[in-house]
Amino acid sequence: MTDLHTLTTATVRTQLAEGQISARGLVEEFLRAIPAVDGRVHSYLTMAPERARAQAARLDALAERGEPLPPLAGVPVAVKDVISTRGIRTTCGSRALERYTPLFDATAVERLEAAGAIILGKLNCDEFAMGSSNENSAFGPVRNPWDLERVPGGSSGGAAAAVAAGLAVAALGSDTGGSIRQPAAFCGVVGLLPTYGRVSRFGLVAFASSLDHIGPLARSAKDAAAVLAAIAGRDPLDATSADAPVPDYVRQLDEPIAGLRIGVPREAMAAGAGLDAAVAAQFQAALAQLEHAGCKIVEISLPHAPYAIATYYVIATAEASSNLARYDGVRYGLRVEADSLGEMYRRTREAGFGAEVKRRILLGTFVLSAGYYDAYYRKAQRVRNLVAGDYRAAFESVDAIATPTTPTPAFRLGEKIADPLQMYLNDIFTVSADLAGIPGISVPCGFASGLPVGLQLLGNYFEEARLLRLAHHYERLRGAFPDPPVSLAEAPRG
Ligand code: GLN
């Protein structure tokens, strides 16, 4: 029998169908094994044993009756705590929502369960998904299972760490400027940013609505494909969700990649991008393997890439300042009483939000204010168009674009927390895909200083299938990726 940390979407379903395991048994094993490892990693904020057991019982009943099993039958997954779960508290990593329990499921959660997945619990993250290290969680940081003194990345740090450590087979994260791909890179797992509109955001607590996405983290491109297939597609509850048909992502993985043209942006390799030499070497080695497999590697230019970070931090903060206005002590979560309404608002927001969230609200309010709106917000919208235009032009001559996912491997806890600009620069290779709305994937491509490095592949709108296929073939060229030192691999099964 396989070990918990090596389970895949396919192996769980097969073992369940063949009666080798029961979903209930599997859930109990995970619930028993998680605390020992997660006591050190801190990826889960809330466990959902009752919901997990109820779903497991449904799947066992299907299996016992010999009925066809749904594609993710019995697969233990977990969900970033900015995604709503009915009856399970959804904190967004914030004091403001510490006791908030949604009355409904996010569409992505509902679809995952409909596909047979079992939700084990909710995953730690930066407060309201604002951050690149998970140190902005009000409930304490997540630690990187490759080195507990290092950050797992953010804001989906709990999702990346849990999947890397085997504490879930896959997870749902959210990506507004890199929050799926950057932690995936830091923790040595696959993270996929779908095209804007590919996956419904109904039930995703809004940070920056024109940039927010839900997407999967998993230990392989194949598992990411299986999760994406389950959650993608039009949702009448999200007007921004697209009607485009959902391809069979898993089936298309084995189609050939020879002849695909992969562009490498000159700007990413330039000195100003701050690319670590060891990360660059792993990236070049990955490109060489893809080239050997028949891909054509060509240099391209994304001339507006150097402006992407500044543009993102204007638009994202502007939208955040508006979206977070609702946490006023009246409608949601925390309320700190006071003699006047104004004072109640002030005290509630003072106590409810951490420093980074306050910084974003202040910045966003500033760039939207009369007199600065044109200088910052409108200008950022124009630059956003130019960034998207760079990609449109590039995809006329290439099938995908490759960069390292991050300029450096995982940094130490505390290393950048006092310097927000340094923290923001982590997103240098990830934010522009969110600005343009195109899909991207990060796949582990070796190690720098003993820490995982991510290869990022970006594609044109709705070309997730091609990205997954490239990542899948690349994984074969690369070979199996090892387990981190802290993982369920330590725990004997039984
Ligand atoms: N690190 C970026 C930020 O702090 C991206 C966050 C995200 O994608 N949610 O805004």
Short mmCIF file of C-alpha atoms and ligand atoms in Angstrom, two decimals:
data_model
loop_
_atom_site.label_atom_id
_atom_site.label_comp_id
_atom_site.label_asym_id
_atom_site.label_seq_id
_atom_site.Cartn_x
_atom_site.Cartn_y
_atom_site.Cartn_z
CA MET A 1 0.00 0.00 0.00
CA THR A 2 1.27 3.46 -0.84
CA ASP A 3 2.33 6.00 1.76
CA LEU A 4 0.09 8.95 2.48
CA HIS A 5 2.58 11.50 1.15
CA THR A 6 2.92 9.77 -2.22
CA LEU A 7 -0.79 9.52 -2.97
CA THR A 8 -1.99 11.08 -6.22
CA THR A 9 -5.48 11.85 -7.48
CA ALA A 10 -5.25 8.77 -9.71
CA THR A 11 -3.90 6.34 -7.09
CA VAL A 12 -6.52 7.29 -4.51
CA ARG A 13 -9.35 6.77 -6.95
CA THR A 14 -7.99 3.45 -8.21
CA GLN A 15 -7.36 2.07 -4.72
CA LEU A 16 -10.83 3.12 -3.70
CA ALA A 17 -12.43 1.55 -6.76
CA GLU A 18 -10.53 -1.69 -6.19
CA GLY A 19 -11.48 -1.81 -2.55
CA GLN A 20 -7.87 -1.57 -1.32
CA ILE A 21 -8.69 1.45 0.81
CA SER A 22 -11.79 3.09 2.16
CA ALA A 23 -12.26 6.83 2.02
CA ARG A 24 -13.16 6.82 5.71
CA GLY A 25 -9.98 4.95 6.57
CA LEU A 26 -7.91 7.35 4.52
CA VAL A 27 -9.46 10.37 6.21
CA GLU A 28 -8.74 8.92 9.65
CA GLU A 29 -5.13 8.24 8.70
CA PHE A 30 -4.66 11.83 7.55
CA LEU A 31 -6.39 13.27 10.59
CA ARG A 32 -4.14 11.17 12.82
CA ALA A 33 -0.91 11.88 10.95
CA ILE A 34 -1.25 15.60 10.26
CA PRO A 35 -0.75 17.07 13.77
CA ALA A 36 2.75 15.65 14.35
CA VAL A 37 4.08 17.22 11.17
CA ASP A 38 1.92 20.32 11.15
CA GLY A 39 2.89 21.19 14.71
CA ARG A 40 6.14 22.34 13.10
CA VAL A 41 4.84 23.61 9.74
CA HIS A 42 1.59 25.32 10.84
CA SER A 43 -0.10 25.03 7.47
CA TYR A 44 -3.64 24.32 8.74
CA LEU A 45 -5.70 26.92 10.59
CA THR A 46 -8.83 24.79 10.94
CA MET A 47 -9.47 21.07 10.49
CA ALA A 48 -12.84 19.93 9.17
CA PRO A 49 -13.14 16.36 10.46
CA GLU A 50 -16.92 16.13 10.40
CA ARG A 51 -17.30 17.38 6.89
CA ALA A 52 -14.43 15.16 5.75
CA ARG A 53 -15.95 12.07 7.38
CA ALA A 54 -19.39 12.74 5.90
CA GLN A 55 -17.96 13.13 2.41
CA ALA A 56 -15.81 10.01 2.86
CA ALA A 57 -18.88 8.01 3.85
CA ARG A 58 -20.66 9.12 0.67
CA LEU A 59 -17.73 7.95 -1.45
CA ASP A 60 -17.43 4.63 0.33
CA ALA A 61 -21.10 4.05 -0.31
CA LEU A 62 -20.60 4.70 -4.01
CA ALA A 63 -17.59 2.38 -4.12
CA GLU A 64 -19.39 -0.37 -2.20
CA ARG A 65 -22.29 -0.25 -4.64
CA GLY A 66 -19.76 -0.50 -7.47
CA GLU A 67 -20.99 2.73 -8.98
CA PRO A 68 -18.67 4.77 -11.21
CA LEU A 69 -16.50 7.02 -9.07
CA PRO A 70 -16.11 10.73 -9.84
CA PRO A 71 -12.65 11.87 -11.02
CA LEU A 72 -11.34 13.01 -7.63
CA ALA A 73 -13.04 10.31 -5.58
CA GLY A 74 -11.61 10.11 -2.08
CA VAL A 75 -8.81 12.60 -2.72
CA PRO A 76 -7.91 14.47 0.49
CA VAL A 77 -7.52 18.18 -0.28
CA ALA A 78 -7.39 21.42 1.68
CA VAL A 79 -8.46 24.96 0.95
CA LYS A 80 -6.77 28.32 1.50
CA ASP A 81 -8.60 30.24 4.17
CA VAL A 82 -9.68 33.07 1.87
CA ILE A 83 -12.08 30.68 0.11
CA SER A 84 -15.50 30.30 1.69
CA THR A 85 -16.59 26.99 3.20
CA ARG A 86 -20.08 26.49 4.53
CA GLY A 87 -20.03 25.77 8.23
CA ILE A 88 -16.23 25.96 8.46
CA ARG A 89 -14.74 29.20 9.65
CA THR A 90 -13.00 31.24 6.99
CA THR A 91 -10.59 33.66 8.65
CA CYS A 92 -8.60 35.07 5.72
CA GLY A 93 -5.68 34.94 8.16
CA SER A 94 -7.20 37.98 9.86
CA ARG A 95 -8.40 38.91 13.34
CA ALA A 96 -11.25 40.68 11.55
CA LEU A 97 -12.72 37.32 10.47
CA GLU A 98 -11.39 35.09 13.23
CA ARG A 99 -14.91 33.95 14.13
CA TYR A 100 -16.57 34.27 10.74
CA THR A 101 -18.30 31.15 9.41
CA PRO A 102 -19.75 31.43 5.90
CA LEU A 103 -23.26 30.23 5.13
CA PHE A 104 -22.26 29.04 1.67
CA ASP A 105 -19.47 27.31 -0.23
CA ALA A 106 -17.31 28.92 -2.86
CA THR A 107 -18.18 27.45 -6.25
CA ALA A 108 -14.68 25.96 -6.52
CA VAL A 109 -15.18 24.17 -3.20
CA GLU A 110 -18.60 22.92 -4.21
CA ARG A 111 -17.19 21.61 -7.50
CA LEU A 112 -14.25 19.93 -5.80
CA GLU A 113 -16.60 18.06 -3.52
CA ALA A 114 -18.94 17.23 -6.37
CA ALA A 115 -15.90 15.69 -8.10
CA GLY A 116 -15.39 13.48 -5.04
CA ALA A 117 -12.60 15.31 -3.21
CA ILE A 118 -12.57 15.33 0.58
CA ILE A 119 -11.86 18.64 2.27
CA LEU A 120 -9.65 18.10 5.30
CA GLY A 121 -9.48 21.70 6.43
CA LYS A 122 -8.51 25.32 5.85
CA LEU A 123 -5.01 26.56 5.19
CA ASN A 124 -3.01 29.38 6.67
CA CYS A 125 -2.22 32.39 4.48
CA ASP A 126 -1.15 36.00 4.58
CA GLU A 127 -3.92 38.22 5.89
CA PHE A 128 -6.45 38.76 3.07
CA ALA A 129 -3.85 37.18 0.74
CA MET A 130 -1.58 40.22 1.06
CA GLY A 131 2.01 39.09 1.28
CA SER A 132 4.76 36.92 -0.14
CA SER A 133 5.96 35.09 2.97
CA ASN A 134 2.94 34.11 5.09
CA GLU A 135 4.36 36.24 7.87
CA ASN A 136 1.29 38.50 7.57
CA SER A 137 -1.06 35.84 8.94
CA ALA A 138 -2.64 37.00 12.18
CA PHE A 139 -2.30 33.42 13.42
CA GLY A 140 1.44 33.03 13.00
CA PRO A 141 3.57 32.17 10.00
CA VAL A 142 3.77 28.91 8.09
CA ARG A 143 7.23 27.35 7.98
CA ASN A 144 8.84 25.90 4.89
CA PRO A 145 9.06 22.09 5.15
CA TRP A 146 12.43 22.22 3.36
CA ASP A 147 13.88 24.42 6.11
CA LEU A 148 11.76 25.43 9.08
CA GLU A 149 13.70 28.69 9.46
CA ARG A 150 12.56 29.79 6.02
CA VAL A 151 9.29 31.15 4.70
CA PRO A 152 7.06 28.98 2.50
CA GLY A 153 6.23 32.02 0.34
CA GLY A 154 2.85 33.64 0.20
CA SER A 155 0.20 34.31 0.26
CA SER A 156 -0.87 30.66 -0.29
CA GLY A 157 2.00 29.52 1.94
CA GLY A 158 -0.12 27.09 3.92
CA ALA A 159 -1.36 25.49 0.70
CA ALA A 160 2.15 25.05 -0.72
CA ALA A 161 3.63 23.79 2.55
CA ALA A 162 0.77 21.35 3.19
CA VAL A 163 1.01 19.83 -0.28
CA ALA A 164 4.82 19.65 -0.12
CA ALA A 165 4.74 17.95 3.31
CA GLY A 166 2.08 15.47 2.17
CA LEU A 167 -0.61 16.91 4.45
CA ALA A 168 -3.02 17.05 1.50
CA VAL A 169 -2.84 15.60 -2.00
CA ALA A 170 -3.75 18.96 -3.51
CA ALA A 171 -5.00 22.36 -2.39
CA LEU A 172 -6.88 25.37 -3.63
CA GLY A 173 -4.99 28.63 -3.44
CA SER A 174 -5.54 32.12 -4.75
CA ASP A 175 -3.26 34.23 -6.93
CA THR A 176 -3.59 38.00 -7.28
CA GLY A 177 0.07 38.80 -7.97
CA GLY A 178 1.80 35.45 -7.62
CA SER A 179 0.32 33.88 -4.51
CA ILE A 180 -0.05 30.40 -6.00
CA ARG A 181 3.12 30.22 -8.08
CA GLN A 182 5.61 31.87 -5.71
CA PRO A 183 4.87 29.62 -2.68
CA ALA A 184 4.69 26.60 -5.02
CA ALA A 185 8.23 27.47 -6.16
CA PHE A 186 9.50 27.96 -2.60
CA CYS A 187 8.04 24.65 -1.40
CA GLY A 188 8.83 22.48 -4.43
CA VAL A 189 5.29 21.85 -5.69
CA VAL A 190 3.27 22.67 -8.80
CA GLY A 191 1.07 25.78 -8.71
CA LEU A 192 -1.26 26.87 -11.49
CA LEU A 193 -2.67 30.32 -12.15
CA PRO A 194 -5.63 29.88 -14.50
CA THR A 195 -6.70 32.48 -17.06
CA TYR A 196 -8.76 35.27 -15.49
CA GLY A 197 -12.34 33.98 -15.70
CA ARG A 198 -11.40 30.31 -16.10
CA VAL A 199 -12.34 29.46 -12.50
CA SER A 200 -15.26 31.05 -10.68
CA ARG A 201 -14.34 33.35 -7.79
CA PHE A 202 -17.76 33.13 -6.21
CA GLY A 203 -16.97 32.71 -2.53
CA LEU A 204 -13.37 33.89 -2.80
CA VAL A 205 -13.03 36.75 -0.32
CA ALA A 206 -12.13 39.69 -2.53
CA PHE A 207 -8.69 41.32 -2.34
CA ALA A 208 -8.31 42.94 -5.79
CA SER A 209 -11.20 41.84 -7.95
CA SER A 210 -9.66 42.54 -11.35
CA LEU A 211 -6.65 40.40 -10.40
CA ASP A 212 -7.96 37.67 -8.08
CA HIS A 213 -7.88 34.04 -9.25
CA ILE A 214 -8.46 30.64 -7.64
CA GLY A 215 -6.20 27.80 -8.75
CA PRO A 216 -4.70 24.45 -7.72
CA LEU A 217 -1.47 23.47 -5.98
CA ALA A 218 -0.40 19.84 -6.27
CA ARG A 219 2.65 17.59 -6.34
CA SER A 220 2.46 17.02 -10.10
CA ALA A 221 1.16 18.71 -13.22
CA LYS A 222 -1.19 15.76 -13.64
CA ASP A 223 -2.84 16.34 -10.28
CA ALA A 224 -3.03 20.08 -10.95
CA ALA A 225 -4.74 19.23 -14.26
CA ALA A 226 -7.25 16.97 -12.53
CA VAL A 227 -8.15 19.65 -9.98
CA LEU A 228 -8.38 22.37 -12.62
CA ALA A 229 -10.72 20.19 -14.69
CA ALA A 230 -12.99 19.86 -11.67
CA ILE A 231 -13.21 23.56 -10.78
CA ALA A 232 -13.05 25.32 -14.17
CA GLY A 233 -15.99 26.57 -16.21
CA ARG A 234 -18.76 29.09 -16.32
CA ASP A 235 -20.59 29.88 -13.09
CA PRO A 236 -23.75 31.98 -13.16
CA LEU A 237 -22.81 33.24 -9.68
CA ASP A 238 -19.64 34.92 -11.00
CA ALA A 239 -20.28 37.34 -13.86
CA THR A 240 -16.53 37.40 -14.65
CA SER A 241 -16.39 33.64 -15.21
CA ALA A 242 -15.90 32.65 -18.83
CA ASP A 243 -18.11 30.47 -20.96
CA ALA A 244 -15.18 28.86 -22.78
CA PRO A 245 -15.41 25.05 -22.90
CA VAL A 246 -13.27 23.15 -20.38
CA PRO A 247 -10.83 20.82 -22.15
CA ASP A 248 -9.90 17.41 -20.79
CA TYR A 249 -6.67 18.66 -19.22
CA VAL A 250 -5.53 15.25 -18.00
CA ARG A 251 -6.00 13.49 -21.32
CA GLN A 252 -4.06 16.15 -23.21
CA LEU A 253 -0.95 15.85 -21.00
CA ASP A 254 0.74 13.23 -23.14
CA GLU A 255 0.40 15.02 -26.45
CA PRO A 256 3.85 15.88 -27.82
CA ILE A 257 5.74 19.05 -27.02
CA ALA A 258 8.37 18.83 -29.77
CA GLY A 259 8.25 21.91 -31.96
CA LEU A 260 6.73 24.20 -29.34
CA ARG A 261 8.38 27.59 -29.24
CA ILE A 262 9.28 28.90 -25.79
CA GLY A 263 10.20 32.55 -25.38
CA VAL A 264 12.61 33.73 -22.69
CA PRO A 265 12.20 37.42 -21.91
CA ARG A 266 15.45 39.30 -22.05
CA GLU A 267 14.16 41.57 -19.25
CA ALA A 268 13.90 38.66 -16.78
CA MET A 269 17.52 37.76 -17.29
CA ALA A 270 18.74 41.39 -17.05
CA ALA A 271 20.73 42.52 -14.03
CA GLY A 272 17.90 44.68 -12.65
CA ALA A 273 15.62 41.69 -12.08
CA GLY A 274 17.82 40.61 -9.16
CA LEU A 275 18.09 37.02 -10.33
CA ASP A 276 20.19 34.79 -8.06
CA ALA A 277 22.99 33.01 -9.94
CA ALA A 278 22.08 29.55 -8.63
CA VAL A 279 18.41 30.05 -9.58
CA ALA A 280 19.47 31.21 -13.05
CA ALA A 281 21.61 28.08 -13.46
CA GLN A 282 18.69 25.77 -12.60
CA PHE A 283 16.47 27.70 -14.98
CA GLN A 284 18.99 27.38 -17.82
CA ALA A 285 19.33 23.67 -17.15
CA ALA A 286 15.54 23.25 -17.38
CA LEU A 287 15.48 25.14 -20.67
CA ALA A 288 18.25 22.93 -22.01
CA GLN A 289 16.18 19.84 -21.17
CA LEU A 290 13.12 21.27 -22.92
CA GLU A 291 15.27 22.14 -25.91
CA HIS A 292 16.65 18.62 -25.96
CA ALA A 293 13.04 17.37 -26.02
CA GLY A 294 12.45 19.33 -29.21
CA CYS A 295 11.21 22.71 -27.98
CA LYS A 296 12.65 25.81 -29.57
CA ILE A 297 14.00 28.33 -27.10
CA VAL A 298 13.95 31.90 -28.42
CA GLU A 299 14.72 35.26 -26.86
CA ILE A 300 11.80 37.66 -26.66
CA SER A 301 11.23 41.09 -25.17
CA LEU A 302 8.52 42.24 -22.77
CA PRO A 303 9.51 45.91 -22.70
CA HIS A 304 7.05 46.95 -20.00
CA ALA A 305 7.96 44.17 -17.56
CA PRO A 306 10.11 46.51 -15.43
CA TYR A 307 6.97 48.55 -14.60
CA ALA A 308 4.79 45.63 -13.58
CA ILE A 309 5.51 45.70 -9.83
CA ALA A 310 4.75 49.40 -9.47
CA THR A 311 1.62 49.04 -11.57
CA TYR A 312 0.42 46.06 -9.56
CA TYR A 313 0.92 47.78 -6.21
CA VAL A 314 -1.17 50.74 -7.35
CA ILE A 315 -4.06 48.73 -8.81
CA ALA A 316 -4.11 45.97 -6.19
CA THR A 317 -4.06 48.42 -3.28
CA ALA A 318 -6.72 50.63 -4.88
CA GLU A 319 -9.06 47.67 -5.25
CA ALA A 320 -8.20 46.37 -1.78
CA SER A 321 -9.05 49.69 -0.17
CA SER A 322 -12.48 49.46 -1.71
CA ASN A 323 -13.05 45.72 -1.09
CA LEU A 324 -11.99 45.89 2.55
CA ALA A 325 -14.33 48.77 3.37
CA ARG A 326 -16.97 46.17 4.27
CA TYR A 327 -15.12 45.10 7.45
CA ASP A 328 -16.63 47.88 9.49
CA GLY A 329 -17.92 45.95 12.49
CA VAL A 330 -21.48 46.02 11.18
CA ARG A 331 -21.66 43.36 8.53
CA TYR A 332 -18.85 40.90 9.09
CA GLY A 333 -16.66 39.56 11.81
CA LEU A 334 -15.01 41.54 14.52
CA ARG A 335 -16.72 44.52 16.16
CA VAL A 336 -15.17 46.62 18.90
CA GLU A 337 -17.89 48.61 20.69
CA ALA A 338 -17.55 52.34 21.25
CA ASP A 339 -19.74 55.33 22.12
CA SER A 340 -20.13 56.59 18.58
CA LEU A 341 -20.47 54.87 15.23
CA GLY A 342 -17.31 56.52 13.90
CA GLU A 343 -15.33 55.43 16.92
CA MET A 344 -16.71 51.88 16.59
CA TYR A 345 -15.49 51.75 12.97
CA ARG A 346 -12.10 53.13 13.96
CA ARG A 347 -11.54 50.71 16.83
CA THR A 348 -12.84 47.72 14.87
CA ARG A 349 -10.52 48.36 11.95
CA GLU A 350 -7.60 49.20 14.21
CA ALA A 351 -7.99 45.87 16.05
CA GLY A 352 -9.09 43.80 13.04
CA PHE A 353 -6.33 44.48 10.52
CA GLY A 354 -2.59 43.87 10.69
CA ALA A 355 0.11 46.32 9.60
CA GLU A 356 0.40 45.20 5.97
CA VAL A 357 -3.34 45.32 5.37
CA LYS A 358 -3.47 48.81 6.86
CA ARG A 359 -0.55 49.87 4.68
CA ARG A 360 -2.40 48.61 1.58
CA ILE A 361 -5.65 50.34 2.53
CA LEU A 362 -3.79 53.62 3.07
CA LEU A 363 -1.88 53.30 -0.20
CA GLY A 364 -4.99 52.35 -2.11
CA THR A 365 -7.04 55.17 -0.66
CA PHE A 366 -4.25 57.58 -1.55
CA VAL A 367 -3.95 56.52 -5.20
CA LEU A 368 -7.72 56.78 -5.63
CA SER A 369 -8.06 60.15 -3.96
CA ALA A 370 -9.04 63.28 -5.88
CA GLY A 371 -5.91 64.90 -7.22
CA TYR A 372 -3.91 61.67 -7.33
CA TYR A 373 -6.32 59.47 -9.23
CA ASP A 374 -4.98 60.50 -12.64
CA ALA A 375 -1.35 60.55 -11.57
CA TYR A 376 -1.40 57.05 -10.10
CA TYR A 377 -4.50 54.98 -10.64
CA ARG A 378 -5.35 55.99 -14.21
CA LYS A 379 -1.71 55.84 -15.20
CA ALA A 380 -1.38 52.36 -13.70
CA GLN A 381 -4.38 51.21 -15.73
CA ARG A 382 -2.66 52.47 -18.89
CA VAL A 383 0.55 50.66 -18.04
CA ARG A 384 -1.46 47.53 -17.30
CA ASN A 385 -2.70 47.65 -20.90
CA LEU A 386 0.85 47.99 -22.15
CA VAL A 387 1.93 44.97 -20.09
CA ALA A 388 -0.92 42.94 -21.58
CA GLY A 389 0.02 44.22 -25.04
CA ASP A 390 3.58 42.91 -24.58
CA TYR A 391 2.18 39.43 -24.05
CA ARG A 392 -0.21 39.67 -26.98
CA ALA A 393 2.71 40.59 -29.22
CA ALA A 394 4.94 37.85 -27.78
CA PHE A 395 2.34 35.12 -28.25
CA GLU A 396 2.23 35.88 -31.95
CA SER A 397 5.64 34.23 -32.24
CA VAL A 398 5.90 31.84 -29.25
CA ASP A 399 3.67 29.16 -27.70
CA ALA A 400 4.77 29.76 -24.12
CA ILE A 401 7.06 32.03 -22.14
CA ALA A 402 9.53 30.76 -19.54
CA THR A 403 11.07 32.57 -16.58
CA PRO A 404 12.23 31.54 -13.15
CA THR A 405 9.16 31.80 -10.87
CA THR A 406 11.06 33.85 -8.31
CA PRO A 407 14.41 35.63 -8.38
CA THR A 408 15.68 33.78 -5.28
CA PRO A 409 14.82 30.63 -3.33
CA ALA A 410 12.90 30.85 -0.03
CA PHE A 411 14.30 33.53 2.28
CA ARG A 412 14.54 33.41 6.07
CA LEU A 413 11.65 34.21 8.35
CA GLY A 414 12.04 37.83 9.40
CA GLU A 415 14.51 38.62 6.62
CA LYS A 416 12.28 40.96 4.60
CA ILE A 417 9.45 41.78 6.95
CA ALA A 418 10.84 45.21 7.86
CA ASP A 419 11.30 46.18 4.21
CA PRO A 420 8.02 46.04 2.26
CA LEU A 421 9.67 47.04 -1.01
CA GLN A 422 12.10 44.11 -0.84
CA MET A 423 9.11 41.89 -0.09
CA TYR A 424 7.19 43.26 -3.09
CA LEU A 425 10.15 42.58 -5.40
CA ASN A 426 9.65 38.87 -4.86
CA ASP A 427 6.73 39.12 -7.23
CA ILE A 428 8.81 40.51 -10.08
CA PHE A 429 8.26 37.48 -12.37
CA THR A 430 4.71 36.67 -11.30
CA VAL A 431 2.63 39.86 -11.15
CA SER A 432 2.52 40.64 -14.84
CA ALA A 433 0.56 37.47 -15.67
CA ASP A 434 -2.15 38.59 -13.24
CA LEU A 435 -2.10 42.08 -14.73
CA ALA A 436 -2.57 40.62 -18.22
CA GLY A 437 -5.02 37.90 -17.13
CA ILE A 438 -3.02 35.12 -18.80
CA PRO A 439 -2.39 31.67 -17.25
CA GLY A 440 0.86 30.48 -15.70
CA ILE A 441 2.31 27.48 -13.95
CA SER A 442 5.25 26.94 -11.63
CA VAL A 443 6.90 23.53 -11.66
CA PRO A 444 9.85 22.53 -9.45
CA CYS A 445 13.14 22.58 -11.41
CA GLY A 446 15.91 21.63 -9.03
CA PHE A 447 17.59 23.25 -6.06
CA ALA A 448 19.62 26.31 -5.22
CA SER A 449 21.45 26.24 -1.87
CA GLY A 450 19.42 23.14 -0.96
CA LEU A 451 16.07 24.87 -1.56
CA PRO A 452 13.58 24.24 -4.36
CA VAL A 453 13.52 26.45 -7.44
CA GLY A 454 10.50 26.98 -9.69
CA LEU A 455 10.31 27.10 -13.47
CA GLN A 456 7.45 29.38 -14.53
CA LEU A 457 5.67 28.87 -17.85
CA LEU A 458 3.16 31.46 -19.07
CA GLY A 459 0.66 30.93 -21.86
CA ASN A 460 -1.85 32.79 -23.94
CA TYR A 461 -5.46 33.12 -22.74
CA PHE A 462 -7.12 29.75 -22.02
CA GLU A 463 -4.01 27.77 -22.90
CA GLU A 464 -3.78 26.01 -19.55
CA ALA A 465 -3.74 22.64 -21.36
CA ARG A 466 -0.51 23.52 -23.16
CA LEU A 467 1.14 24.77 -19.96
CA LEU A 468 0.15 21.63 -18.08
CA ARG A 469 1.43 19.50 -20.92
CA LEU A 470 4.79 21.29 -20.96
CA ALA A 471 5.05 20.98 -17.17
CA HIS A 472 4.12 17.28 -17.31
CA HIS A 473 6.74 16.52 -19.95
CA TYR A 474 9.28 18.60 -18.08
CA GLU A 475 8.64 16.59 -14.88
CA ARG A 476 9.53 13.42 -16.80
CA LEU A 477 12.72 14.97 -18.12
CA ARG A 478 13.59 16.17 -14.62
CA GLY A 479 12.80 12.92 -12.79
CA ALA A 480 11.06 12.43 -9.45
CA PHE A 481 11.25 15.39 -7.08
CA PRO A 482 12.32 14.42 -3.54
CA ASP A 483 10.26 14.86 -0.36
CA PRO A 484 11.15 17.72 1.96
CA PRO A 485 12.86 16.78 5.25
CA VAL A 486 9.68 17.60 7.19
CA SER A 487 6.80 15.58 5.77
CA LEU A 488 4.37 12.74 6.34
CA ALA A 489 7.11 10.49 4.95
CA GLU A 490 8.45 10.46 8.53
CA ALA A 491 5.21 9.10 9.94
CA PRO A 492 4.81 5.34 9.62
CA ARG A 493 1.45 4.35 8.23
CA GLY A 494 -0.90 2.37 10.35
N1 GLN B 1 2.63 38.95 -2.95
C1 GLN B 1 1.65 39.73 -3.65
C2 GLN B 1 1.01 40.71 -2.71
O1 GLN B 1 1.43 40.80 -1.61
C3 GLN B 1 0.65 38.83 -4.28
C4 GLN B 1 -0.40 38.40 -3.35
C5 GLN B 1 -1.41 37.50 -4.01
O2 GLN B 1 -1.21 37.05 -5.12
N2 GLN B 1 -2.52 37.32 -3.33
O3 GLN B 1 0.09 41.39 -3.05
#
